[in-house]
Amino acid sequence: MEKIAVIGAGAMGRQIALQCALSGLKTVLNDSRKESLEQAADFVREHLDKRVAKGRISSEQRATALGNLDLAPDLAAAADADLIIEAIVEKFEPKAELFRTLDRLCPPQTIFGTNSSNIRGSRLAGVTARPQRVLNIHFFNPALVMELVEVVVHPAVPAEIIEEVLAFCRSIGKTPVVLRKEIPGFIVNRIFRALTREAVSLYEEGYASAEDIDLAVTKGLGHPMGPLRLLDTTGIDVSYLARMDEYEETSVESAKPNRLLKEMYERGEWGKKSGKGFYIYGDDKAK
Ligand SMILES: NC(=O)c1ccc[n+]([C@@H]2O[C@H](COP(=O)([O-])OP(=O)(O)OC[C@H]3O[C@@H](n4cnc5c(N)ncnc54)[C@H](O)[C@@H]3O)[C@@H](O)[C@H]2O)c1
């Protein structure tokens, strides 16, 4: 693959695009909002300057990455890309509308990936005339740092397309894993949810303090951060809404958010961002 287009220049898209540009690929980054593209341009410059200052890349590599990256307000700039990675708002209809437009704009061989955490690639494949070339390519936040990419396959996607996508992931320094069938939450979020569900349940039933539950997981399982602190960091609101989505879609009882998670969501105790979650921020004590 020689040219990549990333649609959506938010938290994820700008970092995915910069990772591609740093890896030597011609990259278009598009967003429908002018301010998003401006913020992405600032982010890219600051990030590259920091890397040069720390001696991680040379000034020439910085210049090459900037030369590879085209911040384009017009979606037409994506038309000749080999691969499109969609990273726009996490809602089905806007994504479907974008995929319909791209399907008209791009030649039939272009592969479309969605970075969506929950919306199945097969649903978006269904709005295009190229279902065999549409799948989830799920990066982790922050995409410049996190190595893992989950490539999620559905029955229409043939082996050679999967191989092309895996080769792309490796070419930008990532480690891909394949999900052979679609399932909400993929691998990492499912395992994270199972772990946090149990941690919240132990806490809400009074078996141990938040600090001791986190200490047990860091010291006993070797995790870099305990599950309750991690929930506070990623946001109680984000976890609660994602689980509600999954529960409403699947009706699987184990997907249902813990009672305490719901109460914390309703009280606005959303973790670090609100100053209180399982811990109180500022003085950083367990609540
Ligand atoms: N943030 C995370 O931790 C994370 C992790 C993995 C996957 N994801 C997924 O990545 C996607 C993007 O998430 P994010 O956190 O970067 O969102 P974000 O809100 O930071 O950015 C979304 C960007 O998309 C733009 N946009 C919206 N509609 C558009 C359109 N039709 N055309 C072009 N641009 C459009 C917005 O202007 C915005 O700049 C979502 O599907 C999300 O589920 C997010």
mmCIF file of C-alpha atoms in Angstrom, residues 25-141:
data_model
loop_
_atom_site.group_PDB
_atom_site.id
_atom_site.type_symbol
_atom_site.label_atom_id
_atom_site.label_comp_id
_atom_site.label_asym_id
_atom_site.label_seq_id
_atom_site.Cartn_x
_atom_site.Cartn_y
_atom_site.Cartn_z
ATOM 1 C CA LEU A 25 3.212 6.352 3.549
ATOM 2 C CA LYS A 26 1.521 9.163 1.641
ATOM 3 C CA THR A 27 -1.365 10.036 3.933
ATOM 4 C CA VAL A 28 -4.468 12.184 3.582
ATOM 5 C CA LEU A 29 -6.198 13.320 6.774
ATOM 6 C CA ASN A 30 -9.719 14.637 6.178
ATOM 7 C CA ASP A 31 -12.310 16.102 8.540
ATOM 8 C CA SER A 32 -15.629 17.787 7.887
ATOM 9 C CA ARG A 33 -14.838 20.399 10.596
ATOM 10 C CA LYS A 34 -12.240 23.050 9.808
ATOM 11 C CA GLU A 35 -11.364 23.457 13.518
ATOM 12 C CA SER A 36 -10.606 19.725 13.844
ATOM 13 C CA LEU A 37 -8.121 19.913 10.987
ATOM 14 C CA GLU A 38 -6.515 23.019 12.492
ATOM 15 C CA GLN A 39 -6.201 21.316 15.886
ATOM 16 C CA ALA A 40 -4.779 18.229 14.155
ATOM 17 C CA ALA A 41 -2.191 20.411 12.362
ATOM 18 C CA ASP A 42 -1.114 21.938 15.706
ATOM 19 C CA PHE A 43 -0.950 18.491 17.301
ATOM 20 C CA VAL A 44 1.182 17.095 14.458
ATOM 21 C CA ARG A 45 3.670 19.971 14.569
ATOM 22 C CA GLU A 46 3.979 19.888 18.378
ATOM 23 C CA HIS A 47 4.365 16.109 18.435
ATOM 24 C CA LEU A 48 7.071 16.088 15.754
ATOM 25 C CA ASP A 49 8.929 19.001 17.410
ATOM 26 C CA LYS A 50 8.949 17.123 20.731
ATOM 27 C CA ARG A 51 10.299 13.977 19.069
ATOM 28 C CA VAL A 52 13.086 15.960 17.390
ATOM 29 C CA ALA A 53 13.897 17.725 20.690
ATOM 30 C CA LYS A 54 14.134 14.351 22.463
ATOM 31 C CA GLY A 55 16.382 12.985 19.708
ATOM 32 C CA ARG A 56 13.877 10.283 18.720
ATOM 33 C CA ILE A 57 13.692 11.439 15.093
ATOM 34 C CA SER A 58 15.919 13.668 12.970
ATOM 35 C CA SER A 59 14.864 17.004 11.449
ATOM 36 C CA GLU A 60 14.887 15.255 8.056
ATOM 37 C CA GLN A 61 12.448 12.592 9.312
ATOM 38 C CA ARG A 62 10.238 15.369 10.681
ATOM 39 C CA ALA A 63 10.280 17.104 7.281
ATOM 40 C CA THR A 64 9.545 13.830 5.459
ATOM 41 C CA ALA A 65 6.596 13.041 7.755
ATOM 42 C CA LEU A 66 5.175 16.536 7.223
ATOM 43 C CA GLY A 67 5.675 16.124 3.472
ATOM 44 C CA ASN A 68 3.814 12.805 3.554
ATOM 45 C CA LEU A 69 0.807 14.229 5.394
ATOM 46 C CA ASP A 70 -1.893 16.133 3.515
ATOM 47 C CA LEU A 71 -4.523 17.727 5.774
ATOM 48 C CA ALA A 72 -7.401 17.940 3.318
ATOM 49 C CA PRO A 73 -10.780 19.578 3.971
ATOM 50 C CA ASP A 74 -12.135 18.005 0.760
ATOM 51 C CA LEU A 75 -13.038 14.290 0.892
ATOM 52 C CA ALA A 76 -12.134 13.988 -2.807
ATOM 53 C CA ALA A 77 -8.443 13.943 -1.741
ATOM 54 C CA ALA A 78 -9.094 10.411 -0.422
ATOM 55 C CA ALA A 79 -10.317 9.089 -3.779
ATOM 56 C CA ASP A 80 -7.020 7.526 -4.905
ATOM 57 C CA ALA A 81 -6.018 5.989 -1.553
ATOM 58 C CA ASP A 82 -5.348 2.228 -1.353
ATOM 59 C CA LEU A 83 -6.867 2.062 2.107
ATOM 60 C CA ILE A 84 -9.342 4.346 3.891
ATOM 61 C CA ILE A 85 -9.472 4.319 7.693
ATOM 62 C CA GLU A 86 -12.653 5.891 9.047
ATOM 63 C CA ALA A 87 -12.356 7.452 12.532
ATOM 64 C CA ILE A 88 -15.396 9.752 12.738
ATOM 65 C CA VAL A 89 -18.091 9.997 15.415
ATOM 66 C CA GLU A 90 -19.185 6.660 16.969
ATOM 67 C CA LYS A 91 -22.690 6.643 15.431
ATOM 68 C CA PHE A 92 -23.929 4.291 12.739
ATOM 69 C CA GLU A 93 -25.784 6.714 10.442
ATOM 70 C CA PRO A 94 -22.970 9.265 9.899
ATOM 71 C CA LYS A 95 -20.555 6.382 9.316
ATOM 72 C CA ALA A 96 -22.939 4.709 6.853
ATOM 73 C CA GLU A 97 -23.422 7.998 4.979
ATOM 74 C CA LEU A 98 -19.638 8.443 4.733
ATOM 75 C CA PHE A 99 -19.159 4.867 3.471
ATOM 76 C CA ARG A 100 -21.852 5.375 0.810
ATOM 77 C CA THR A 101 -20.085 8.539 -0.387
ATOM 78 C CA LEU A 102 -16.651 6.881 -0.363
ATOM 79 C CA ASP A 103 -18.067 3.907 -2.266
ATOM 80 C CA ARG A 104 -19.045 6.282 -5.076
ATOM 81 C CA LEU A 105 -15.764 8.209 -4.891
ATOM 82 C CA CYS A 106 -13.183 5.392 -4.742
ATOM 83 C CA PRO A 107 -12.342 2.677 -7.283
ATOM 84 C CA PRO A 108 -13.641 -0.826 -6.476
ATOM 85 C CA GLN A 109 -10.293 -2.126 -5.175
ATOM 86 C CA THR A 110 -9.983 0.429 -2.333
ATOM 87 C CA ILE A 111 -10.236 -1.186 1.115
ATOM 88 C CA PHE A 112 -12.379 0.552 3.744
ATOM 89 C CA GLY A 113 -11.536 0.100 7.422
ATOM 90 C CA THR A 114 -13.518 1.422 10.358
ATOM 91 C CA ASN A 115 -11.798 2.222 13.637
ATOM 92 C CA SER A 116 -15.113 1.791 15.428
ATOM 93 C CA SER A 117 -14.989 0.080 18.808
ATOM 94 C CA ASN A 118 -18.509 -1.331 18.602
ATOM 95 C CA ILE A 119 -20.109 -0.879 15.188
ATOM 96 C CA ARG A 120 -19.576 -4.060 13.210
ATOM 97 C CA GLY A 121 -17.710 -3.807 9.898
ATOM 98 C CA SER A 122 -20.319 -6.075 8.284
ATOM 99 C CA ARG A 123 -23.059 -3.477 8.995
ATOM 100 C CA LEU A 124 -21.040 -0.813 7.174
ATOM 101 C CA ALA A 125 -20.041 -3.314 4.462
ATOM 102 C CA GLY A 126 -23.753 -3.700 3.769
ATOM 103 C CA VAL A 127 -24.162 -0.069 2.671
ATOM 104 C CA THR A 128 -21.424 -0.410 0.027
ATOM 105 C CA ALA A 129 -21.032 -2.355 -3.215
ATOM 106 C CA ARG A 130 -17.719 -3.824 -1.911
ATOM 107 C CA PRO A 131 -18.647 -5.805 1.232
ATOM 108 C CA GLN A 132 -15.576 -8.039 0.809
ATOM 109 C CA ARG A 133 -13.352 -4.970 1.295
ATOM 110 C CA VAL A 134 -14.922 -3.422 4.409
ATOM 111 C CA LEU A 135 -13.843 -4.431 7.941
ATOM 112 C CA ASN A 136 -12.935 -3.138 11.405
ATOM 113 C CA ILE A 137 -9.324 -2.017 11.828
ATOM 114 C CA HIS A 138 -9.342 -1.087 15.492
ATOM 115 C CA PHE A 139 -6.465 0.989 16.892
ATOM 116 C CA PHE A 140 -5.959 1.798 20.584
ATOM 117 C CA ASN A 141 -5.632 5.168 22.246
#
